[in-house]
mmCIF file of C-alpha atoms in Angstrom:
data_model
loop_
_atom_site.group_PDB
_atom_site.id
_atom_site.type_symbol
_atom_site.label_atom_id
_atom_site.label_comp_id
_atom_site.label_asym_id
_atom_site.label_seq_id
_atom_site.Cartn_x
_atom_site.Cartn_y
_atom_site.Cartn_z
ATOM 1 C CA MET K 86 205.793 75.925 0.377
ATOM 2 C CA PRO K 87 205.896 77.527 -3.102
ATOM 3 C CA ARG K 88 208.938 76.732 -5.220
ATOM 4 C CA ILE K 89 211.029 78.526 -7.820
ATOM 5 C CA ALA K 90 210.793 76.382 -10.953
ATOM 6 C CA ALA K 91 212.965 78.473 -13.282
ATOM 7 C CA VAL K 92 214.903 81.729 -13.578
ATOM 8 C CA ALA K 93 215.713 83.256 -16.974
ATOM 9 C CA PRO K 94 218.011 86.304 -17.097
ATOM 10 C CA VAL K 95 218.208 88.201 -20.402
ATOM 11 C CA LEU K 96 220.257 91.146 -21.674
ATOM 12 C CA PRO K 97 220.058 93.565 -24.604
ATOM 13 C CA VAL K 98 222.259 92.677 -27.563
ATOM 14 C CA PHE K 99 224.410 95.808 -27.276
ATOM 15 C CA ALA K 100 227.350 95.297 -24.911
ATOM 16 C CA TYR K 101 230.375 97.500 -24.251
ATOM 17 C CA PRO K 102 233.445 97.538 -22.017
ATOM 18 C CA GLN K 103 233.144 99.909 -19.099
ATOM 19 C CA SER K 104 235.943 102.049 -20.514
ATOM 20 C CA ALA K 105 234.050 102.578 -23.782
ATOM 21 C CA ILE K 106 230.895 103.603 -21.931
ATOM 22 C CA THR K 107 232.887 106.038 -19.816
ATOM 23 C CA ALA K 108 234.514 107.602 -22.864
ATOM 24 C CA GLU K 109 231.128 108.080 -24.519
ATOM 25 C CA LEU K 110 229.208 109.414 -21.519
ATOM 26 C CA VAL K 111 231.695 111.734 -19.847
ATOM 27 C CA PRO K 112 231.470 114.463 -22.545
ATOM 28 C CA LEU K 113 227.674 114.271 -22.388
ATOM 29 C CA ILE K 114 227.655 114.903 -18.641
ATOM 30 C CA THR K 115 230.292 117.587 -18.094
ATOM 31 C CA SER K 116 232.812 119.738 -19.917
ATOM 32 C CA ARG K 117 234.922 120.573 -16.862
ATOM 33 C CA ALA K 118 238.251 118.763 -16.784
ATOM 34 C CA SER K 119 238.141 118.291 -13.001
ATOM 35 C CA HIS K 120 234.674 116.754 -13.201
ATOM 36 C CA ARG K 121 235.736 114.485 -16.026
ATOM 37 C CA ALA K 122 238.647 113.179 -13.981
ATOM 38 C CA VAL K 123 236.376 112.428 -11.019
ATOM 39 C CA MET K 124 233.813 110.684 -13.223
ATOM 40 C CA GLU K 125 236.470 108.569 -14.923
ATOM 41 C CA ARG K 126 237.912 107.492 -11.557
ATOM 42 C CA MET K 127 234.473 106.545 -10.245
ATOM 43 C CA HIS K 128 233.638 104.485 -13.315
ATOM 44 C CA ALA K 129 236.993 102.709 -13.169
ATOM 45 C CA ALA K 130 236.514 101.856 -9.479
ATOM 46 C CA SER K 131 233.049 100.340 -9.976
ATOM 47 C CA GLY K 132 234.270 96.760 -10.361
ATOM 48 C CA ILE K 133 232.358 96.512 -13.652
ATOM 49 C CA GLY K 134 233.904 95.116 -16.823
ATOM 50 C CA VAL K 135 230.983 95.152 -19.254
ATOM 51 C CA ARG K 136 227.489 96.643 -19.408
ATOM 52 C CA HIS K 137 224.623 96.089 -21.821
ATOM 53 C CA THR K 138 222.552 98.961 -23.200
ATOM 54 C CA ALA K 139 219.108 99.230 -24.754
ATOM 55 C CA LEU K 140 220.520 101.215 -27.675
ATOM 56 C CA PRO K 141 223.829 101.355 -29.556
ATOM 57 C CA LEU K 142 226.179 103.465 -27.466
ATOM 58 C CA GLU K 143 226.469 106.297 -29.968
ATOM 59 C CA ARG K 144 222.676 106.658 -30.052
ATOM 60 C CA TYR K 145 222.697 108.254 -26.589
ATOM 61 C CA ARG K 146 224.385 111.372 -27.984
ATOM 62 C CA ASP K 147 221.157 112.603 -29.564
ATOM 63 C CA LEU K 148 218.542 110.801 -27.506
ATOM 64 C CA GLY K 149 215.629 113.231 -27.156
ATOM 65 C CA GLY K 150 213.438 114.068 -24.214
ATOM 66 C CA PHE K 151 211.487 111.884 -21.850
ATOM 67 C CA ARG K 152 208.776 111.005 -24.370
ATOM 68 C CA GLU K 153 211.271 109.573 -26.866
ATOM 69 C CA SER K 154 213.247 107.666 -24.248
ATOM 70 C CA ASN K 155 210.070 106.251 -22.698
ATOM 71 C CA ASP K 156 208.736 105.155 -26.102
ATOM 72 C CA ILE K 157 212.003 103.277 -26.574
ATOM 73 C CA PHE K 158 211.608 101.813 -23.090
ATOM 74 C CA ILE K 159 208.210 100.364 -23.980
ATOM 75 C CA GLU K 160 209.515 98.810 -27.195
ATOM 76 C CA VAL K 161 212.702 97.309 -25.773
ATOM 77 C CA ALA K 162 211.175 96.299 -22.436
ATOM 78 C CA THR K 163 208.395 94.391 -24.180
ATOM 79 C CA GLU K 164 210.915 92.462 -26.269
ATOM 80 C CA LEU K 165 213.171 91.631 -23.318
ATOM 81 C CA ALA K 166 210.318 90.687 -21.018
ATOM 82 C CA GLY K 167 208.818 88.423 -23.662
ATOM 83 C CA ARG K 168 212.145 86.735 -24.293
ATOM 84 C CA ALA K 169 212.742 86.226 -20.570
ATOM 85 C CA LEU K 170 209.258 84.867 -19.947
ATOM 86 C CA LEU K 171 209.364 82.362 -22.781
ATOM 87 C CA GLY K 172 212.828 81.236 -21.678
ATOM 88 C CA ALA K 173 211.748 80.701 -18.074
ATOM 89 C CA LEU K 174 208.610 78.820 -19.110
ATOM 90 C CA GLU K 175 210.626 76.528 -21.374
ATOM 91 C CA MET K 176 213.004 75.737 -18.518
ATOM 92 C CA ALA K 177 210.046 74.905 -16.276
ATOM 93 C CA GLY K 178 208.299 72.809 -18.925
ATOM 94 C CA LEU K 179 205.301 75.130 -18.966
ATOM 95 C CA ALA K 180 203.388 77.177 -21.541
ATOM 96 C CA PRO K 181 202.143 80.786 -21.407
ATOM 97 C CA SER K 182 198.601 79.492 -20.952
ATOM 98 C CA ASP K 183 199.656 77.832 -17.676
ATOM 99 C CA ILE K 184 200.298 81.185 -15.981
ATOM 100 C CA ASP K 185 197.721 82.249 -13.397
ATOM 101 C CA PHE K 186 199.396 85.336 -11.890
ATOM 102 C CA VAL K 187 201.970 87.874 -13.129
ATOM 103 C CA LEU K 188 203.785 90.536 -11.135
ATOM 104 C CA PHE K 189 205.677 92.978 -13.377
ATOM 105 C CA THR K 190 208.173 95.458 -11.998
ATOM 106 C CA SER K 191 210.326 98.267 -13.362
ATOM 107 C CA VAL K 192 211.482 101.666 -12.155
ATOM 108 C CA THR K 193 213.124 102.937 -15.362
ATOM 109 C CA GLY K 194 210.075 103.534 -17.560
ATOM 110 C CA ILE K 195 206.295 103.737 -17.499
ATOM 111 C CA SER K 196 203.583 102.277 -19.668
ATOM 112 C CA ALA K 197 199.796 102.115 -19.555
ATOM 113 C CA PRO K 198 198.804 99.498 -20.590
ATOM 114 C CA SER K 199 201.705 98.038 -18.638
ATOM 115 C CA ILE K 200 204.393 95.872 -20.240
ATOM 116 C CA ASP K 201 202.831 92.682 -18.880
ATOM 117 C CA ALA K 202 199.517 93.624 -20.507
ATOM 118 C CA LEU K 203 201.260 94.018 -23.864
ATOM 119 C CA LEU K 204 202.453 90.409 -23.562
ATOM 120 C CA VAL K 205 199.115 88.782 -22.776
ATOM 121 C CA THR K 206 197.890 88.524 -26.365
ATOM 122 C CA SER K 207 201.249 88.405 -28.137
ATOM 123 C CA LEU K 208 202.559 85.473 -26.061
ATOM 124 C CA GLY K 209 199.282 83.649 -25.532
ATOM 125 C CA LEU K 210 198.609 84.182 -21.831
ATOM 126 C CA ARG K 211 195.032 83.413 -20.793
ATOM 127 C CA PRO K 212 192.533 86.297 -20.780
ATOM 128 C CA ASP K 213 191.769 85.552 -17.112
ATOM 129 C CA VAL K 214 195.414 85.874 -15.994
ATOM 130 C CA LYS K 215 195.759 88.044 -12.877
ATOM 131 C CA ARG K 216 198.280 90.881 -13.211
ATOM 132 C CA ILE K 217 199.900 93.406 -10.877
ATOM 133 C CA PRO K 218 202.310 95.935 -12.426
ATOM 134 C CA SER K 219 204.586 97.619 -9.872
ATOM 135 C CA TYR K 220 206.572 100.862 -10.012
ATOM 136 C CA GLY K 221 208.742 102.516 -7.368
ATOM 137 C CA LEU K 222 210.365 99.648 -5.499
ATOM 138 C CA GLY K 223 213.578 100.087 -7.473
ATOM 139 C CA CYS K 224 216.455 97.737 -6.710
ATOM 140 C CA VAL K 225 214.580 95.898 -3.949
ATOM 141 C CA ALA K 226 211.825 94.788 -6.344
ATOM 142 C CA GLY K 227 213.592 91.603 -7.445
ATOM 143 C CA ALA K 228 213.531 90.254 -3.901
ATOM 144 C CA ALA K 229 210.197 91.860 -3.011
ATOM 145 C CA GLY K 230 208.636 90.506 -6.199
ATOM 146 C CA LEU K 231 209.647 86.956 -5.306
ATOM 147 C CA ALA K 232 208.137 87.436 -1.865
ATOM 148 C CA ARG K 233 204.841 88.819 -3.162
ATOM 149 C CA VAL K 234 204.386 86.084 -5.786
ATOM 150 C CA ASN K 235 205.165 83.606 -3.017
ATOM 151 C CA ASP K 236 202.448 85.213 -0.879
ATOM 152 C CA TYR K 237 199.945 84.716 -3.681
ATOM 153 C CA LEU K 238 200.897 81.082 -4.236
ATOM 154 C CA VAL K 239 200.616 80.238 -0.533
ATOM 155 C CA GLY K 240 196.900 80.860 -0.972
ATOM 156 C CA HIS K 241 196.717 79.294 -4.443
ATOM 157 C CA PRO K 242 198.816 76.105 -4.157
ATOM 158 C CA THR K 243 197.715 74.635 -7.527
ATOM 159 C CA GLU K 244 198.689 77.720 -9.552
ATOM 160 C CA VAL K 245 201.650 79.179 -11.438
ATOM 161 C CA GLY K 246 202.992 82.658 -10.738
ATOM 162 C CA VAL K 247 205.550 84.694 -12.641
ATOM 163 C CA LEU K 248 207.781 87.600 -11.650
ATOM 164 C CA LEU K 249 208.851 89.787 -14.587
ATOM 165 C CA SER K 250 211.507 92.470 -14.123
ATOM 166 C CA VAL K 251 212.845 94.834 -16.797
ATOM 167 C CA GLU K 252 215.219 97.710 -16.118
ATOM 168 C CA LEU K 253 216.618 99.941 -18.871
ATOM 169 C CA CYS K 254 218.695 102.244 -16.726
ATOM 170 C CA SER K 255 220.558 103.732 -19.689
ATOM 171 C CA LEU K 256 217.348 105.394 -20.885
ATOM 172 C CA THR K 257 217.239 107.497 -17.714
ATOM 173 C CA LEU K 258 220.478 109.235 -18.744
ATOM 174 C CA GLN K 259 220.523 112.867 -17.598
ATOM 175 C CA ARG K 260 222.908 114.883 -19.729
ATOM 176 C CA ASP K 261 224.552 117.992 -18.289
ATOM 177 C CA ASP K 262 223.881 116.775 -14.735
ATOM 178 C CA ALA K 263 227.259 117.181 -13.057
ATOM 179 C CA SER K 264 226.081 115.861 -9.696
ATOM 180 C CA MET K 265 228.019 113.258 -7.774
ATOM 181 C CA ALA K 266 224.967 110.967 -7.878
ATOM 182 C CA ASN K 267 224.912 111.108 -11.676
ATOM 183 C CA PHE K 268 228.649 110.464 -11.867
ATOM 184 C CA VAL K 269 228.138 107.275 -9.846
ATOM 185 C CA ALA K 270 224.951 106.170 -11.591
ATOM 186 C CA THR K 271 226.334 106.514 -15.114
ATOM 187 C CA GLY K 272 229.162 104.176 -14.157
ATOM 188 C CA LEU K 273 227.113 101.650 -12.206
ATOM 189 C CA PHE K 274 223.742 100.800 -13.730
ATOM 190 C CA GLY K 275 223.188 98.491 -16.689
ATOM 191 C CA ASP K 276 220.214 97.253 -18.697
ATOM 192 C CA GLY K 277 218.635 93.825 -18.387
ATOM 193 C CA ALA K 278 215.598 91.764 -17.504
ATOM 194 C CA ALA K 279 214.630 88.519 -15.830
ATOM 195 C CA ALA K 280 211.650 86.211 -15.488
ATOM 196 C CA VAL K 281 211.074 83.838 -12.585
ATOM 197 C CA VAL K 282 208.484 81.062 -12.660
ATOM 198 C CA LEU K 283 207.134 80.028 -9.262
ATOM 199 C CA VAL K 284 204.715 77.211 -8.546
ATOM 200 C CA GLY K 285 202.378 76.411 -5.680
ATOM 201 C CA ASP K 286 202.969 73.588 -3.249
ATOM 202 C CA ASP K 287 200.526 71.245 -5.005
ATOM 203 C CA ARG K 288 202.254 71.563 -8.379
ATOM 204 C CA PRO K 289 204.715 68.887 -9.628
ATOM 205 C CA GLU K 290 207.486 71.174 -10.921
ATOM 206 C CA PRO K 291 210.707 70.884 -8.855
ATOM 207 C CA GLY K 292 212.864 73.683 -7.517
ATOM 208 C CA PRO K 293 214.082 75.366 -4.346
ATOM 209 C CA SER K 294 211.364 76.198 -1.834
ATOM 210 C CA ILE K 295 210.717 79.674 -0.493
ATOM 211 C CA VAL K 296 210.810 78.908 3.218
ATOM 212 C CA ASP K 297 210.139 82.406 4.534
ATOM 213 C CA THR K 298 210.236 86.089 3.562
ATOM 214 C CA SER K 299 210.496 89.344 5.476
ATOM 215 C CA SER K 300 210.195 93.053 4.692
ATOM 216 C CA PHE K 301 211.802 95.988 6.470
ATOM 217 C CA PHE K 302 211.179 99.713 5.994
ATOM 218 C CA TYR K 303 213.469 102.390 7.421
ATOM 219 C CA PRO K 304 211.368 105.599 7.604
ATOM 220 C CA ASP K 305 214.230 107.975 8.371
ATOM 221 C CA SER K 306 215.962 107.243 5.056
ATOM 222 C CA LEU K 307 213.480 108.484 2.449
ATOM 223 C CA GLY K 308 216.037 110.749 0.751
ATOM 224 C CA VAL K 309 218.826 108.198 0.501
ATOM 225 C CA ILE K 310 218.031 106.597 -2.865
ATOM 226 C CA GLY K 311 215.410 107.016 -5.585
ATOM 227 C CA PHE K 312 214.411 109.159 -8.534
ATOM 228 C CA ASN K 313 213.200 112.735 -8.909
ATOM 229 C CA THR K 314 210.845 113.153 -11.872
ATOM 230 C CA THR K 315 211.855 116.118 -14.024
ATOM 231 C CA GLY K 316 211.010 117.472 -17.456
ATOM 232 C CA THR K 317 213.816 115.339 -18.872
ATOM 233 C CA GLY K 318 212.812 112.125 -17.133
ATOM 234 C CA PHE K 319 214.167 110.366 -14.060
ATOM 235 C CA GLU K 320 216.920 112.173 -12.131
ATOM 236 C CA ILE K 321 218.853 109.821 -9.869
ATOM 237 C CA VAL K 322 218.956 110.289 -6.098
ATOM 238 C CA LEU K 323 221.869 108.281 -4.733
ATOM 239 C CA THR K 324 223.776 109.011 -1.547
ATOM 240 C CA ALA K 325 226.452 107.370 0.569
ATOM 241 C CA GLY K 326 223.747 106.781 3.150
ATOM 242 C CA VAL K 327 222.813 103.431 1.586
ATOM 243 C CA ALA K 328 225.844 101.773 3.144
ATOM 244 C CA ASP K 329 225.106 103.494 6.461
ATOM 245 C CA VAL K 330 221.535 102.157 6.507
ATOM 246 C CA ILE K 331 222.823 98.643 5.807
ATOM 247 C CA ALA K 332 225.435 98.882 8.550
ATOM 248 C CA GLU K 333 222.864 100.096 11.084
ATOM 249 C CA HIS K 334 220.006 97.716 10.358
ATOM 250 C CA PHE K 335 221.181 94.563 8.577
ATOM 251 C CA PRO K 336 222.882 92.770 11.496
ATOM 252 C CA GLY K 337 219.696 92.794 13.555
ATOM 253 C CA ASN K 338 217.336 92.250 10.603
ATOM 254 C CA ALA K 339 219.213 89.235 9.274
ATOM 255 C CA ALA K 340 219.772 87.681 12.697
ATOM 256 C CA GLY K 341 216.118 88.059 13.611
ATOM 257 C CA PHE K 342 214.861 86.699 10.287
ATOM 258 C CA LEU K 343 217.168 83.684 10.371
ATOM 259 C CA GLY K 344 216.506 83.150 14.056
ATOM 260 C CA ARG K 345 212.781 82.732 13.593
ATOM 261 C CA ASN K 346 213.665 79.891 11.228
ATOM 262 C CA ASP K 347 216.068 78.376 13.808
ATOM 263 C CA LEU K 348 219.096 79.396 11.736
ATOM 264 C CA THR K 349 222.139 81.610 12.074
ATOM 265 C CA VAL K 350 224.408 83.244 9.518
ATOM 266 C CA ASN K 351 226.643 80.168 9.698
ATOM 267 C CA ASP K 352 223.767 77.968 8.491
ATOM 268 C CA VAL K 353 223.454 79.811 5.159
ATOM 269 C CA ASP K 354 225.223 77.964 2.337
ATOM 270 C CA VAL K 355 224.819 80.478 -0.485
ATOM 271 C CA TRP K 356 224.263 84.240 -0.484
ATOM 272 C CA PHE K 357 222.297 86.057 -3.185
ATOM 273 C CA ALA K 358 222.994 89.709 -2.403
ATOM 274 C CA HIS K 359 221.811 92.567 -4.574
ATOM 275 C CA PRO K 360 224.956 93.730 -6.423
ATOM 276 C CA GLY K 361 224.359 97.400 -5.764
ATOM 277 C CA GLY K 362 228.020 98.327 -6.165
ATOM 278 C CA PRO K 363 231.302 97.673 -4.374
ATOM 279 C CA ARG K 364 230.415 99.806 -1.339
ATOM 280 C CA VAL K 365 227.001 98.192 -0.982
ATOM 281 C CA LEU K 366 228.445 94.685 -1.204
ATOM 282 C CA GLU K 367 231.173 95.599 1.303
ATOM 283 C CA ALA K 368 228.489 96.910 3.655
ATOM 284 C CA PHE K 369 226.477 93.698 3.296
ATOM 285 C CA ALA K 370 229.505 91.511 4.031
ATOM 286 C CA THR K 371 230.751 93.593 6.943
ATOM 287 C CA SER K 372 227.349 93.947 8.601
ATOM 288 C CA LEU K 373 226.666 90.217 8.337
ATOM 289 C CA GLY K 374 230.190 89.201 9.367
ATOM 290 C CA LEU K 375 230.761 87.262 6.155
ATOM 291 C CA PRO K 376 234.116 86.157 4.721
ATOM 292 C CA ALA K 377 235.407 87.954 1.644
ATOM 293 C CA ASP K 378 234.334 85.258 -0.813
ATOM 294 C CA ALA K 379 230.780 84.756 0.519
ATOM 295 C CA LEU K 380 229.316 87.247 -1.954
ATOM 296 C CA GLU K 381 231.289 86.030 -4.960
ATOM 297 C CA LEU K 382 228.113 85.416 -7.000
ATOM 298 C CA SER K 383 227.150 89.062 -6.564
ATOM 299 C CA TYR K 384 230.613 90.444 -7.294
ATOM 300 C CA SER K 385 230.790 88.295 -10.432
ATOM 301 C CA SER K 386 227.406 89.508 -11.657
ATOM 302 C CA LEU K 387 228.359 93.119 -10.995
ATOM 303 C CA ALA K 388 231.517 92.679 -13.069
ATOM 304 C CA LYS K 389 229.655 90.993 -15.940
ATOM 305 C CA VAL K 390 226.630 93.266 -16.312
ATOM 306 C CA GLY K 391 226.634 96.041 -13.677
ATOM 307 C CA ASN K 392 223.785 96.885 -11.325
ATOM 308 C CA LEU K 393 220.520 96.021 -13.122
ATOM 309 C CA SER K 394 218.287 97.517 -10.413
ATOM 310 C CA SER K 395 215.380 95.119 -9.735
ATOM 311 C CA SER K 396 216.693 92.554 -12.218
ATOM 312 C CA ALA K 397 220.135 92.410 -10.604
ATOM 313 C CA VAL K 398 219.506 90.007 -7.725
ATOM 314 C CA LEU K 399 217.526 87.760 -10.095
ATOM 315 C CA HIS K 400 220.601 87.478 -12.345
ATOM 316 C CA VAL K 401 222.590 86.530 -9.243
ATOM 317 C CA LEU K 402 219.959 83.911 -8.398
ATOM 318 C CA ALA K 403 220.182 82.499 -11.918
ATOM 319 C CA ASP K 404 223.969 82.213 -11.658
ATOM 320 C CA GLY K 405 223.678 80.196 -8.434
ATOM 321 C CA PHE K 406 220.421 78.394 -9.104
ATOM 322 C CA VAL K 407 221.963 74.905 -9.093
ATOM 323 C CA GLN K 408 222.870 73.934 -5.529
ATOM 324 C CA GLU K 409 223.471 70.767 -3.546
ATOM 325 C CA PRO K 410 220.404 69.024 -2.067
ATOM 326 C CA GLY K 411 219.480 70.561 1.268
ATOM 327 C CA ALA K 412 221.407 73.783 0.651
ATOM 328 C CA ARG K 413 220.022 76.945 2.207
ATOM 329 C CA GLY K 414 220.255 80.316 0.489
ATOM 330 C CA LEU K 415 219.484 83.857 1.593
ATOM 331 C CA LEU K 416 218.463 86.339 -1.096
ATOM 332 C CA PHE K 417 218.163 90.015 -0.206
ATOM 333 C CA ALA K 418 218.114 93.521 -1.659
ATOM 334 C CA VAL K 419 217.543 97.144 -0.697
ATOM 335 C CA GLY K 420 215.739 99.907 -2.548
ATOM 336 C CA PRO K 421 214.050 103.308 -2.238
ATOM 337 C CA GLY K 422 212.470 103.955 1.117
ATOM 338 C CA VAL K 423 215.011 102.696 2.191
ATOM 339 C CA SER K 424 213.404 99.278 2.267
ATOM 340 C CA ALA K 425 214.884 95.803 2.439
ATOM 341 C CA GLU K 426 213.576 92.357 1.577
ATOM 342 C CA PHE K 427 214.825 88.929 2.645
ATOM 343 C CA VAL K 428 213.924 85.610 1.009
ATOM 344 C CA LEU K 429 215.023 82.314 2.568
ATOM 345 C CA LEU K 430 215.472 79.435 0.095
ATOM 346 C CA GLU K 431 216.033 75.720 0.549
ATOM 347 C CA TRP K 432 216.943 73.232 -2.169
ATOM 348 C CA PRO K 433 215.068 69.887 -2.108
ATOM 349 C CA ARG K 434 216.683 66.834 -0.584
#
């Protein structure tokens, strides 16, 4: 079974208390006093203490159109991805030239050549490195990316694969959008990145094994979460239906996935849930019948950095990466579709 050799979460240098972000963004979104009050209440109820941003907070006042914000995305994403990748490789005792396969994911900016391509020469990856850039998976991409790199390494047991995730949610800011979805999004999403180094079964590097993975797609939920592309960039689509989808499908999905590995919910020692927000985490816990403290890693990450979209569950994984020998972990996330991904982990004995 492929193993996770290292996880390196990184954040932009600019960090602000949630209250400061709220005070800065509210006037940019709406001038109506009633709307401002609603937005302030939503931000305060998010469970978030601090968020990191790609730019200094005051810079968002005059941030231009989509072209300017996307140019900034390319610059900042390349720096964060490079920093994360080098950090993860150092932890694993590997060099950039050891990498055979890279999967890059983001849903908050676009680039062609893709961000991973920009790193090949600058960081010293081999010219024959295999790359797959991914767009559109959104928050589920951290879990799905682990699963897809795992799939590759099952067939290439002597090789090294890397998952790179960068999300700069602040650059998707839609000013003058007084929708409920934008009120929630501006108080929930943060900026960050992560790199995960995975190795095939014939490699010597230690780490938890990926025992099994599973994907689920819920076709009747296409309008629940995502982005609309407009002249000003990415307009958030975010509804209360996310929690409803989790409540309807997760009990059966999780039970079936664990069952095919001869496990139950009670056999899972550590939970790596995508910290999508308080309501999402509550829906996860309720649907799985978990005690209040089972998702503490996810609640803690949400409070420290907010929801980092595809990078979020990888930050949670990094926080809980050291476990007792023989421990079993379940990592999972949801994203546009709605789709869900489960990854079963086991730490070596």
